[in-house]
Short mmCIF file of C-alpha atoms in Angstrom, two decimals:
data_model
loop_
_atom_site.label_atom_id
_atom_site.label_comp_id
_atom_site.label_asym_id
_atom_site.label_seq_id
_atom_site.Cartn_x
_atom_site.Cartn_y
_atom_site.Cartn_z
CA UNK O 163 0.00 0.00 0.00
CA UNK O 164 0.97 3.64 -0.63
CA UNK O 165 1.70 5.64 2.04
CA UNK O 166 0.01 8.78 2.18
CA UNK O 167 2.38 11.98 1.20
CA UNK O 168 2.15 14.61 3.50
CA UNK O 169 -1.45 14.67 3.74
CA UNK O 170 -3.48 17.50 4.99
CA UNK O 171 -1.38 17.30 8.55
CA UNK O 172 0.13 21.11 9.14
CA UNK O 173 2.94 19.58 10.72
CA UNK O 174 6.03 18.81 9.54
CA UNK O 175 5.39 15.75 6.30
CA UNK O 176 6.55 12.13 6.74
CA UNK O 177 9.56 11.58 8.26
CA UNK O 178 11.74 10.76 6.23
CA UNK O 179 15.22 9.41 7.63
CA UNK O 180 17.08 8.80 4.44
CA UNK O 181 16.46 11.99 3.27
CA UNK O 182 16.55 14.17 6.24
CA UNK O 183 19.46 15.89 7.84
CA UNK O 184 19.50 18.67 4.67
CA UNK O 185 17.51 22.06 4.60
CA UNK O 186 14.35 22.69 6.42
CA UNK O 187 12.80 22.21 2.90
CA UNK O 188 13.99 18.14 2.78
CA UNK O 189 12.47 18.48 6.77
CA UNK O 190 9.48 20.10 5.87
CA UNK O 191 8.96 18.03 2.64
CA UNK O 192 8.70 21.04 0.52
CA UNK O 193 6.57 20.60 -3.12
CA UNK O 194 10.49 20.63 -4.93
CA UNK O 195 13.57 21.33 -3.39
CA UNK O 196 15.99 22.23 -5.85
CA UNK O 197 19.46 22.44 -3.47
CA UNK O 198 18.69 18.62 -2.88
CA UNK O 199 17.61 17.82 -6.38
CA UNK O 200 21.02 19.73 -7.57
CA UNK O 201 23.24 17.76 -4.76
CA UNK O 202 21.81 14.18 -5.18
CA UNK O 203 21.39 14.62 -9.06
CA UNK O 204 24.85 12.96 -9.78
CA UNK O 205 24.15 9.77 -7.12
CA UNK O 206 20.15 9.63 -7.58
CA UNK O 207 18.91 10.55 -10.82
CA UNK O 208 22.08 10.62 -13.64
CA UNK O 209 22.39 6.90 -13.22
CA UNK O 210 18.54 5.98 -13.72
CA UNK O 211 18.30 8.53 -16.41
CA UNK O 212 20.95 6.82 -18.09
CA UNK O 213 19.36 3.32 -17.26
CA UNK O 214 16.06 4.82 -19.12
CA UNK O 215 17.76 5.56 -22.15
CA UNK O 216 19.17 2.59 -22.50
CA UNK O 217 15.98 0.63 -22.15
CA UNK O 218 14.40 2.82 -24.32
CA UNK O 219 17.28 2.30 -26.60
CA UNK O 220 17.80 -1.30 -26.61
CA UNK O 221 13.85 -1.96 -26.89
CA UNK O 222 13.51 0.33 -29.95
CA UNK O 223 16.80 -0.73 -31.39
CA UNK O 224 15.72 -4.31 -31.43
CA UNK O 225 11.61 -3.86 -32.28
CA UNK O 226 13.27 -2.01 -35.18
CA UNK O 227 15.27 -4.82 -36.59
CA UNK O 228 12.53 -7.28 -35.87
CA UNK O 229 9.92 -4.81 -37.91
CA UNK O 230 11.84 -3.98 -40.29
CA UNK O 231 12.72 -7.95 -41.52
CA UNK O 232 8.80 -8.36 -40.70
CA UNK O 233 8.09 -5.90 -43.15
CA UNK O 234 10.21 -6.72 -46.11
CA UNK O 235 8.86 -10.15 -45.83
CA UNK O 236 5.81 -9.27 -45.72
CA UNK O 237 6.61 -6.75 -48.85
CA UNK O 238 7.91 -10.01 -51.03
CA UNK O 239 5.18 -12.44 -49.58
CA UNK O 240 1.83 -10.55 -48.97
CA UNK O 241 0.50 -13.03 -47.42
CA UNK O 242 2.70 -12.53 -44.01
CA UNK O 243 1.04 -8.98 -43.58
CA UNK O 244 -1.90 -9.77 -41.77
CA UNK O 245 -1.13 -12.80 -39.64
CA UNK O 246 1.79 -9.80 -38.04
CA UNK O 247 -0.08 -7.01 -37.72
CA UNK O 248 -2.67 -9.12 -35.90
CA UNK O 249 -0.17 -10.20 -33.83
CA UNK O 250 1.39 -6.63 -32.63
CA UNK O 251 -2.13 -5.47 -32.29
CA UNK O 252 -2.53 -8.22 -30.10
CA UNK O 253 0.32 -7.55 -27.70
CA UNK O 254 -0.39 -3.37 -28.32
CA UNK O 255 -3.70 -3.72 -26.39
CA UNK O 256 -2.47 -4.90 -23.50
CA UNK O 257 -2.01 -2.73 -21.23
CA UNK O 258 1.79 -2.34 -19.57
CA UNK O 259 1.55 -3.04 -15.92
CA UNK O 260 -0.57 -6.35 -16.86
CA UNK O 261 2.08 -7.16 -19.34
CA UNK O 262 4.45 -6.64 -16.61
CA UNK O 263 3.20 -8.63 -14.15
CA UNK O 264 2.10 -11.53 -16.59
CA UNK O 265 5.60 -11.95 -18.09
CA UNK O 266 7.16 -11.63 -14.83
CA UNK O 267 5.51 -15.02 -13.65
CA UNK O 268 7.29 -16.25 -16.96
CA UNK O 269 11.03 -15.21 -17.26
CA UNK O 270 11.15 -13.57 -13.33
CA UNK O 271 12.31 -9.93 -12.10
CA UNK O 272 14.74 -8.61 -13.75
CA UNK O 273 15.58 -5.84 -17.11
CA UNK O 274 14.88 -8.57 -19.73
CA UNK O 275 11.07 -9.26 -18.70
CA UNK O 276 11.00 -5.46 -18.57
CA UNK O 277 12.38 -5.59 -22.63
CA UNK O 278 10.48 -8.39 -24.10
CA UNK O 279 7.41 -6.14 -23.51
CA UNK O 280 8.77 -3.21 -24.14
CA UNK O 281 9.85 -4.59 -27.95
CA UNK O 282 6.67 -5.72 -28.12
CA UNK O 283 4.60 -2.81 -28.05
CA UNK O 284 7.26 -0.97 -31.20
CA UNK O 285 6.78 -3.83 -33.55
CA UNK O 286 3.17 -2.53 -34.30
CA UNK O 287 4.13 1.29 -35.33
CA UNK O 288 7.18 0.06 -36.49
CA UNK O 289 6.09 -3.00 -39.12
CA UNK O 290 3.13 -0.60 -40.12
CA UNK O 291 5.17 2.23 -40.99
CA UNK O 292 8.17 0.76 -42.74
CA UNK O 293 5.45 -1.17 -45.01
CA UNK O 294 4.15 1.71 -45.67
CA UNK O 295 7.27 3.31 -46.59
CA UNK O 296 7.99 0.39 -48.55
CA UNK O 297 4.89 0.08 -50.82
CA UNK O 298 4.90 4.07 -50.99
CA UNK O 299 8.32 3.99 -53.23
CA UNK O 300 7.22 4.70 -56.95
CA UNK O 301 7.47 2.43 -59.32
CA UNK O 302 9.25 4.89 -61.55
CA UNK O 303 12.52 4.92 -59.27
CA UNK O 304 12.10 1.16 -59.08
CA UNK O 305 12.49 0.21 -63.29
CA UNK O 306 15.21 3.20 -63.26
CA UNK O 307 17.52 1.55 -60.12
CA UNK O 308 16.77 -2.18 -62.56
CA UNK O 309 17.08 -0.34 -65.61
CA UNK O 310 20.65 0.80 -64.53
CA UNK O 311 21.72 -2.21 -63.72
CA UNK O 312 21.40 -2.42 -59.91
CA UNK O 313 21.05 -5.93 -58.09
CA UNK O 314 18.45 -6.48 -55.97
CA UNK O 315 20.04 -6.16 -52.61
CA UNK O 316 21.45 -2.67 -54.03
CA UNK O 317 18.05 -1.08 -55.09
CA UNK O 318 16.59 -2.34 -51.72
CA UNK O 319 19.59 -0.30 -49.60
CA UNK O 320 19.79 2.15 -52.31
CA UNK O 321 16.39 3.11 -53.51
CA UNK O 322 13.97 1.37 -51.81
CA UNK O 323 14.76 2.00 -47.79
CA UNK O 324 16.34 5.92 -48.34
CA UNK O 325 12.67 6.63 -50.28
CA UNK O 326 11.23 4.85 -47.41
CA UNK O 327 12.26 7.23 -44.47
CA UNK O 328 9.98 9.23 -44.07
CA UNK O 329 7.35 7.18 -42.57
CA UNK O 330 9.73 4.87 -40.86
CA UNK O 331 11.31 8.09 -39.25
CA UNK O 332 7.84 9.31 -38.26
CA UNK O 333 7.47 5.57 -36.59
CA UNK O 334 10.65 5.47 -34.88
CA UNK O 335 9.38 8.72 -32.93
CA UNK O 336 6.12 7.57 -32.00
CA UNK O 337 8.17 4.29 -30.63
CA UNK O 338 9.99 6.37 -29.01
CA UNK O 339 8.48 8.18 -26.57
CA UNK O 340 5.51 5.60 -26.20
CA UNK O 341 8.63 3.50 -25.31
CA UNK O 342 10.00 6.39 -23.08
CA UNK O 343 6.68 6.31 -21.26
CA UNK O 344 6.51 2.52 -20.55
CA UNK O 345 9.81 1.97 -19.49
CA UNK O 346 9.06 4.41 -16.52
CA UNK O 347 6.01 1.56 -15.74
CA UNK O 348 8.54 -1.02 -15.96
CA UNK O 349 10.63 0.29 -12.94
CA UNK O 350 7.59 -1.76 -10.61
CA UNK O 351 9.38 -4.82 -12.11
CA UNK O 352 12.73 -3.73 -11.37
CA UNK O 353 14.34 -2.99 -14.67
CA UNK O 354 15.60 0.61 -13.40
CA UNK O 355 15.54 3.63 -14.94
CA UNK O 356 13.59 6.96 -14.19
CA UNK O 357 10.84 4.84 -12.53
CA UNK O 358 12.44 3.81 -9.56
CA UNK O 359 12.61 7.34 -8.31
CA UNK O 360 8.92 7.69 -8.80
CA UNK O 361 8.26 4.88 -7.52
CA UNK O 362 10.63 5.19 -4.68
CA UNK O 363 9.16 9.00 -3.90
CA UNK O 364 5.78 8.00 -4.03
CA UNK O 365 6.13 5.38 -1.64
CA UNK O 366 8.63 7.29 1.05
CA UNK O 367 6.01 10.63 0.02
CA UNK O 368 9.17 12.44 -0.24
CA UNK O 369 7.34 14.80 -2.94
CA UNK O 370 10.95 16.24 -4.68
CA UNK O 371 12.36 12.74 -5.62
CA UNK O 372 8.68 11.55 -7.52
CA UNK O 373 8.63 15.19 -8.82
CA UNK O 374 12.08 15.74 -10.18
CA UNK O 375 12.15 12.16 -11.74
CA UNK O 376 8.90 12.71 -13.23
CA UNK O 377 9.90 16.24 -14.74
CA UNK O 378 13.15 14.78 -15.88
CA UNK O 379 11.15 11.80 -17.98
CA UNK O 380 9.08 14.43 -19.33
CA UNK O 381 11.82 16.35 -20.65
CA UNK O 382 13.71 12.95 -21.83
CA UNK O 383 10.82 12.07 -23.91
CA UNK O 384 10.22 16.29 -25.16
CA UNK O 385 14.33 15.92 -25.63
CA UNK O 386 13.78 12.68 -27.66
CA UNK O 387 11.04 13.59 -29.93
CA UNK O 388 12.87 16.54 -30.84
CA UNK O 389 15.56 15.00 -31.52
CA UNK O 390 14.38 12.19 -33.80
CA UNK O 391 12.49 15.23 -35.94
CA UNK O 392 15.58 17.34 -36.21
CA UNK O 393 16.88 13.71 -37.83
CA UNK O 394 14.36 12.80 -39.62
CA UNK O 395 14.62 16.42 -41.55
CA UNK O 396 18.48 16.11 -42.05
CA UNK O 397 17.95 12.26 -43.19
CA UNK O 398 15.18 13.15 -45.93
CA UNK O 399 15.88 16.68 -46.78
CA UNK O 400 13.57 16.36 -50.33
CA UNK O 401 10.40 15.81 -47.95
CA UNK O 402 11.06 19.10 -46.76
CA UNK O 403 11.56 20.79 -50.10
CA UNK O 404 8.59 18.76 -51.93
CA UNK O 405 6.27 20.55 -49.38
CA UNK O 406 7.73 24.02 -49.31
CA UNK X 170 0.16 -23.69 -14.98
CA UNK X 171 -0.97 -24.36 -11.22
CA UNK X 172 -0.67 -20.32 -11.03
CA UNK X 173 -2.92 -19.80 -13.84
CA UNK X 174 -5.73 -21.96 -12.35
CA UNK X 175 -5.63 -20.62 -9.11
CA UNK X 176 -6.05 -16.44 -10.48
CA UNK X 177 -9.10 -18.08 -12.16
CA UNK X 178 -10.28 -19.18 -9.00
CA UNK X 179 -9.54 -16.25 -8.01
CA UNK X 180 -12.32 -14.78 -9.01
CA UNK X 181 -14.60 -17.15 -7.95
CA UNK X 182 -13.17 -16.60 -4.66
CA UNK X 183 -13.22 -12.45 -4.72
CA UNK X 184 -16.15 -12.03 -7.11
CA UNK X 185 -17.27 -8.77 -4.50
CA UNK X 186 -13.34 -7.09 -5.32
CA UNK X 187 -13.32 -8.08 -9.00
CA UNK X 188 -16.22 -6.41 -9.62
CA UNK X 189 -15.98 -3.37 -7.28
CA UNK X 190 -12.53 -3.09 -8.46
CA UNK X 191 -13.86 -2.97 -12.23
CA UNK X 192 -16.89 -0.63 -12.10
CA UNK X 193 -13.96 1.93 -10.23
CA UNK X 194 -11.57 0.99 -12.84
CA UNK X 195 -14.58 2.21 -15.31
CA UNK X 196 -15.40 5.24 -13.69
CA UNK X 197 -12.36 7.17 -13.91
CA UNK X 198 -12.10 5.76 -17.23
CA UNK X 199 -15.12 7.09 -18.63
CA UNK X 200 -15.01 10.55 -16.54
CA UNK X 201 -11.57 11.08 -18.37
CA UNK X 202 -12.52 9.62 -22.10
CA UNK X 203 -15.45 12.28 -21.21
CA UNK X 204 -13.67 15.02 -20.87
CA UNK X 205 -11.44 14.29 -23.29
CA UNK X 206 -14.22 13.96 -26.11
CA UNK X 207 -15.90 17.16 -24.75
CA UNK X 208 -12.94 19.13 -25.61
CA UNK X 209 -10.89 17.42 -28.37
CA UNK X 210 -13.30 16.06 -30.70
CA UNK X 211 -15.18 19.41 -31.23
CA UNK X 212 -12.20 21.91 -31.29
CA UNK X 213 -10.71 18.74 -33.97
CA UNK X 214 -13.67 19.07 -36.24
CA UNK X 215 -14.09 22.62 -35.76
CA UNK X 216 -10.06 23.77 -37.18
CA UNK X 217 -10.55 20.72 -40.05
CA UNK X 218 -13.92 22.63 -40.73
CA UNK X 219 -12.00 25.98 -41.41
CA UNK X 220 -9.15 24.31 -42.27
CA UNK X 221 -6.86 26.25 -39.90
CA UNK X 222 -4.86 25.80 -36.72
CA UNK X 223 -3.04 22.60 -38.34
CA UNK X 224 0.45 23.66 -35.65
CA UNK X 225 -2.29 23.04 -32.52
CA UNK X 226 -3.92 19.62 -33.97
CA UNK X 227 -0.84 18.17 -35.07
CA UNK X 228 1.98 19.93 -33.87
CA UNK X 229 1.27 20.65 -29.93
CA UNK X 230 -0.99 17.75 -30.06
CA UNK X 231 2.47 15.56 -30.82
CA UNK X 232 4.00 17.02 -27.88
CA UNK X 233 0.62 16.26 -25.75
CA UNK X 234 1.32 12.88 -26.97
CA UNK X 235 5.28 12.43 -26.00
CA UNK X 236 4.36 13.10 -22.08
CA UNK X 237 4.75 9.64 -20.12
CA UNK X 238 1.59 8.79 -18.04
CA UNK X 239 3.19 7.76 -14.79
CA UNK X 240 5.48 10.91 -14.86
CA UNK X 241 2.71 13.13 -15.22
CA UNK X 242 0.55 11.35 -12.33
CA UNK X 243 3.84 11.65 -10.13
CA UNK X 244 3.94 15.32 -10.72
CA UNK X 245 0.11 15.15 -10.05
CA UNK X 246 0.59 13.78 -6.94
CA UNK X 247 3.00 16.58 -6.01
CA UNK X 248 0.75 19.47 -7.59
CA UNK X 249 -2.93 18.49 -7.23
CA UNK X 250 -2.52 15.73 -4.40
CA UNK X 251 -3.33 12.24 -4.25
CA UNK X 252 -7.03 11.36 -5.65
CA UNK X 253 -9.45 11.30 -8.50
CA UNK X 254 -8.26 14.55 -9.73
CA UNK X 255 -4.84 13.76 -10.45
CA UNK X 256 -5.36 10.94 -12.77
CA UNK X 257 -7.92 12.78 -14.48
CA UNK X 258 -5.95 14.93 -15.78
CA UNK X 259 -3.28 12.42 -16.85
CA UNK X 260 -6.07 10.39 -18.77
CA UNK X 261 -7.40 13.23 -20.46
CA UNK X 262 -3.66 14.55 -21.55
CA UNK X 263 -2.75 10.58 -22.63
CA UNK X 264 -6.79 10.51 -24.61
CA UNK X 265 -7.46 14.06 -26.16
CA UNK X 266 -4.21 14.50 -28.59
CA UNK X 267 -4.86 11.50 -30.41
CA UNK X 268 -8.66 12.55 -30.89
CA UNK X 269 -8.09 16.12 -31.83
CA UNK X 270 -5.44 14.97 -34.52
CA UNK X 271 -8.02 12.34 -35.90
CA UNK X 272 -10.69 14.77 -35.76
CA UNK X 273 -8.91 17.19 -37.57
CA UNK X 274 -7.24 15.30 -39.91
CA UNK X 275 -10.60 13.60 -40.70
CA UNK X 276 -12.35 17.06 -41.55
CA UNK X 277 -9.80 18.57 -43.02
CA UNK X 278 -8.93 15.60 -45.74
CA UNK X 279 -12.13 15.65 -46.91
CA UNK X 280 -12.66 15.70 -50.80
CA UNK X 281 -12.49 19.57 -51.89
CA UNK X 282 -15.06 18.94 -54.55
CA UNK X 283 -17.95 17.37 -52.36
CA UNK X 284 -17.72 20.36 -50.28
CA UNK X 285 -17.55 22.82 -53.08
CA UNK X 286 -20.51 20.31 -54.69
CA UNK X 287 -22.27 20.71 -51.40
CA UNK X 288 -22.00 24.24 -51.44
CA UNK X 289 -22.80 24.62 -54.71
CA UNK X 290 -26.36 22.49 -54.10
CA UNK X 291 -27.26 25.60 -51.76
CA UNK X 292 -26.29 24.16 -48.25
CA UNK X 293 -24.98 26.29 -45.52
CA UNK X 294 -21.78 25.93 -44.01
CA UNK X 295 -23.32 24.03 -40.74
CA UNK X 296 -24.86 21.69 -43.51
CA UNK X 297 -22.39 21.19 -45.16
CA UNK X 298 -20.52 20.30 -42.43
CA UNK X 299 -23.32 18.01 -40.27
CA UNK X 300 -24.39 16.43 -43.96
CA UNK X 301 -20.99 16.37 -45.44
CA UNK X 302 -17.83 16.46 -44.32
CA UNK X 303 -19.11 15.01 -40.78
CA UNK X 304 -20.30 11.74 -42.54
CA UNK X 305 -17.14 11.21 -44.70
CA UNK X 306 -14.66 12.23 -42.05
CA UNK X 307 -16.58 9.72 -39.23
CA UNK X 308 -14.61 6.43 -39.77
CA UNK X 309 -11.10 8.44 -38.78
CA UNK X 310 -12.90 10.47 -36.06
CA UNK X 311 -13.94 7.46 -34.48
CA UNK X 312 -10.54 5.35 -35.23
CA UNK X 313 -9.20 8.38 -32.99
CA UNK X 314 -11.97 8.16 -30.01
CA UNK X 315 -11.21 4.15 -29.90
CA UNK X 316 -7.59 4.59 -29.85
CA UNK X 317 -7.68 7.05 -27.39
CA UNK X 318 -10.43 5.42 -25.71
CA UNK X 319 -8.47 1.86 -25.39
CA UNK X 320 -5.32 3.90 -23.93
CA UNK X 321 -7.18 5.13 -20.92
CA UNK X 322 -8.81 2.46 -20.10
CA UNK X 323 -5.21 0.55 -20.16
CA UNK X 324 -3.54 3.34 -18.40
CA UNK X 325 -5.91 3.55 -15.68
CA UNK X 326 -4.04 0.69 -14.19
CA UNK X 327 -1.55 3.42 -13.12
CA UNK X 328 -4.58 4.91 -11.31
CA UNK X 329 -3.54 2.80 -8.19
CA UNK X 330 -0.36 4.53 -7.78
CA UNK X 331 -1.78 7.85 -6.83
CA UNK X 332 -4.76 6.49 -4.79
CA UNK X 333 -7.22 6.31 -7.40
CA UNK X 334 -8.43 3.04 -7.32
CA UNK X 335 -9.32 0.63 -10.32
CA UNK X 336 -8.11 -2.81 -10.85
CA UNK X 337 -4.21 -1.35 -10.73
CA UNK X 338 -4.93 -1.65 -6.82
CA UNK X 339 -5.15 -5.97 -7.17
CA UNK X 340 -2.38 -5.77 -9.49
CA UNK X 341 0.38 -4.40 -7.14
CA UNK X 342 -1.57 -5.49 -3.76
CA UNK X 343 0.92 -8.60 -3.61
CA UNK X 344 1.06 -9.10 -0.04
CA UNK X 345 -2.81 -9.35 -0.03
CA UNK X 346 -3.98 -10.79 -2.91
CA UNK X 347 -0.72 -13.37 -3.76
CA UNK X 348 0.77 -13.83 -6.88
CA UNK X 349 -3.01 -15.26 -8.31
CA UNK X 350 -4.49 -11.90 -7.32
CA UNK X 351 -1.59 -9.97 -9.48
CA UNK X 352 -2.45 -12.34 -12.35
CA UNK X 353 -6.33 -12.27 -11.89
CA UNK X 354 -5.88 -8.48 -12.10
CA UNK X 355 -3.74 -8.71 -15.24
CA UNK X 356 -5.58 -10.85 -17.05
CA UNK X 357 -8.62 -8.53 -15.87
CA UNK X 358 -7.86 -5.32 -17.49
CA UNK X 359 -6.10 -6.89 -20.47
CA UNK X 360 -9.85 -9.30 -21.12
CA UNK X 361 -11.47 -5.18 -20.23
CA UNK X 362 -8.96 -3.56 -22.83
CA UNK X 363 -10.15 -5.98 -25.38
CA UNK X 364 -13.47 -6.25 -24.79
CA UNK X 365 -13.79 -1.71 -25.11
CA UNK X 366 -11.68 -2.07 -28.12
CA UNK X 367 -13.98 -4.98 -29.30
CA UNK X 368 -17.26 -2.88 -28.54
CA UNK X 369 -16.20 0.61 -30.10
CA UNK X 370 -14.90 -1.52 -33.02
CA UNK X 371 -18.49 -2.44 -33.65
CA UNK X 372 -19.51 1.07 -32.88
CA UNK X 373 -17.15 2.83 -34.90
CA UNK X 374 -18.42 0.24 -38.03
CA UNK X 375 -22.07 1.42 -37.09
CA UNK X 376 -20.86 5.29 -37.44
CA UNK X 377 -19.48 4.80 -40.82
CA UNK X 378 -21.65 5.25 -43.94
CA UNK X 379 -22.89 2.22 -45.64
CA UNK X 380 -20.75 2.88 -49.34
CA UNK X 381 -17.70 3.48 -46.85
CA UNK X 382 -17.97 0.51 -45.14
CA UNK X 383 -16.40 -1.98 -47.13
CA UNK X 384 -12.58 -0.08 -47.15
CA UNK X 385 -12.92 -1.14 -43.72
CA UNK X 386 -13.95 -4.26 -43.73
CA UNK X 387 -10.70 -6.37 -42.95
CA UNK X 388 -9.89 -3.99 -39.60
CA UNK X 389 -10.61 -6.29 -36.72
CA UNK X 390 -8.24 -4.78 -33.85
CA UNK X 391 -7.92 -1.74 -32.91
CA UNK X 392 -4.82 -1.27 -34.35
CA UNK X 393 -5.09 -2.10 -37.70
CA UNK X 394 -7.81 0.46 -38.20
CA UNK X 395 -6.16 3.12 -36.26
CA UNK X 396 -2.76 3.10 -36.49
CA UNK X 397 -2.72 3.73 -40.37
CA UNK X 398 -4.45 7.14 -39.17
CA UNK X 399 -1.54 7.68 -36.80
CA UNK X 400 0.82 7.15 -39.59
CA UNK X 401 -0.39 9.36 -41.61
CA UNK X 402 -0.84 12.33 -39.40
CA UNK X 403 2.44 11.79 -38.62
CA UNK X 404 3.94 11.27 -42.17
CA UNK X 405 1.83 14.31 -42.99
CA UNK X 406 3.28 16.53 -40.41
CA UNK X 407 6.78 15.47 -41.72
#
């Protein structure tokens, strides 16, 4: 059970022994207090931050590779298309603590539970939009690339995945940050990251840990959609021009 | 295998909790998806109408949809306390972005030419809009509502963490309910997740006109009817 953070009590909040000792703000559990955020940033938050982003990283790193050999099969053989999508819209719907706790009884506590359901839930924005991407290349640039000559391994990493990055770009950013906002869910089954904090604050109802670690997963997931955009625009600069 | 059967008789033995535990799960699910159609859905349909305001409905609507849940409820916690309130507000910041982009998109991709045809017949702009573009742009309106729709009602789980009840509170009540309580509560919300997605499915097919119906015919999940919309607001913001 939760324990109840600071409450309506005028006193001074929870005690807190781990945490006390520092300004009367820490004492007085004050809504954020910056001096402690700033001193216990390096030992309390830098290392789960850096946690997160590798979950995040790993999980869409991997849902990409498995989409993205989904989805040329599925471009050669149309038939693989729908028995796929099915599936990642099968393990999209459910929802992440469940998933959690389900696979947990299956492969225990630990990071890897926390990244076979994290890869799960890419593959479905992933497969859809690098099939998209995929069957969007016109047929004109395909009979040039054979026209000139160009095998077929050559037009795919030539012609056919460069056309294709403009949706796959726009998928890799909604992974992203959906991933970004699971992986803080997956910190109940201890796979780390900015989680734990929250987790950890909510529980003690020392307000400025849950606070700061939920303002700095915010701004990783603001930082990280940004980022992938300001890629996606150097990566496919004619997208930009065709609509200008 | 033995854990599985005993979180079904789980519920046999804690029928009172289950369902308790459910109908609260509901409520704040449908007070947020509420809200969230109250103010996204209109304001969606009303920029597509007048085909303005595409940076809000996409753009800032993007960002909306970039904020993790459990981070905002945390700062909830901090800001507006523990309670109903709180995850409110997290719901309806996880639902509304996705429906005001459909919405938008929806009414604002609608073929030029029926409108101008529309207009042309005589009809005002509010029938134009309730007669044409409203019917046309419904299948992608409502692929956004049961999107956003199937989030919350996923998400509420996280409800639990900031004292707001729902079937989140069996799932990570170990020390009461044992390891078949966290399962019967898992394998609650996912059967509740499918079965909303399942229903609005069926609801969204009833919204669509009959001559658009059959371009929709092979979407059985959720997904695979609203996730091409997704991808293309998103390619078409790139």
């Amino acid at each position: 059970m939760l324990a109840p953070a600071g409450g309506p009590s005028p006193g001074p909040g929870p005690v807190i022994p781990r945490f006390g000792g520092g300004s009367s703000c820490v004492v007085h559990n004050g809504q954020f207090c910056a001096s402690w955020f700033v001193d216990n940033f390096g030992s309390r938050f830098a290392p789960r931050l850096v946690e997160h982003i590798e979950l995040t990283a790993i999980a869409v790193g991997v849902g990409m590779v498995i989409a993205l050999a989904a989805a040329l099969i599925a471009h050669r053989q149309g038939w693989f298309e729908t028995p796929f999508s099915l599936l990642s819209a099968f393990l999209y719907t459910i929802p992440s603590l469940a998933f959690f706790e389900l696979m947990v009884q299956v492969t225990g506590i630990n990071r890897f539970t926390a990244e076979i359901a994290l890869v799960s839930y890419t593959l479905l924005i992933l497969f859809r939009n690098t099939l998209a991407g995929l069957r969007a290349v016109p047929p004109d640039a395909l009979e040039a690339a054979q026209a000139m000559g160009l095998s077929r391994r050559q037009m795919l990493l030539r012609v056919e995945l460069p056309l294709a990055l403009p949706p796959i770009m726009a998928g890799l950013r909604i992974a992203t940050v959906t991933t970004i906002s699971l992986a803080t869910v997956a910190a109940y089954i201890g796979a780390g990251g900015l989680g734990e904090p929250i987790f950890d604050g909510i529980q003690t109802g020392f307000k400025t840990e849950f606070i700061a670690a939920g303002g700095l997963a915010i701004a990783l997931a603001l930082a990280a959609d940004g980022l992938l955009v300001a890629a996606q625009r150097l990566l496919t600069p004619w997208a930009r021009r065709r609509r200008a | 295998m033995r854990t599985l059967l005993d979180s079904f008789t789980f519920f046999g033995q804690h029928p009172g909790l289950m369902r308790d535990k459910t109908l609260a799960h509901l409520a704040i699910s449908f007070a947020s998806i509420g809200v969230a159609l109250a103010v996204a859905v209109p304001l969606g349909v009303c920029l597509g109408h007048l085909h303005r305001g595409s940076f809000l409905a996409i753009n800032v609507s993007n960002v909306f949809r970039a904020l993790p849940s459990l981070a905002m409820i945390s700062i909830g916690i901090g800001v507006l306390g523990i309670g109903f309130a709180n995850v409110l507000v997290a719901l309806v910041v996880l639902a509304a972005p996705v429906m005001l982009t459909n919405a938008y998109v929806a009414v604002e991709q609608v073929d030029r030419n029926a409108v101008e045809a529309a207009r042309a017949a005589g009809m005002r702009a509010w029938q134009v809009l309730s007669r044409v573009e409203l019917p046309l742009a419904a299948p992608l309106i409502f692929a956004g509502i049961r999107t956003g729709t199937v989030y919350v009602v996923a998400t509420a789980t996280l409800a639990t963490f900031a004292g707001g009840g729902g079937l989140g509170d069996v799932i990570v009540n170990e020390p009461t309910y044992g390891v078949p309580g966290v399962i019967a509560g898992s394998l609650a919300i996912t059967a509740l997740a499918f079965a909303i997605d399942g229903l609005l499915a069926l609801a969204q097919r009833a919204a669509t006109p009959r001559p658009l119906r059959r371009q929709t015919r092979f979407s059985r999940t959720a997904a695979t009817v609203t996730e091409p919309t997704t991808d293309r607001l998103v390619i078409q913001q790139s």
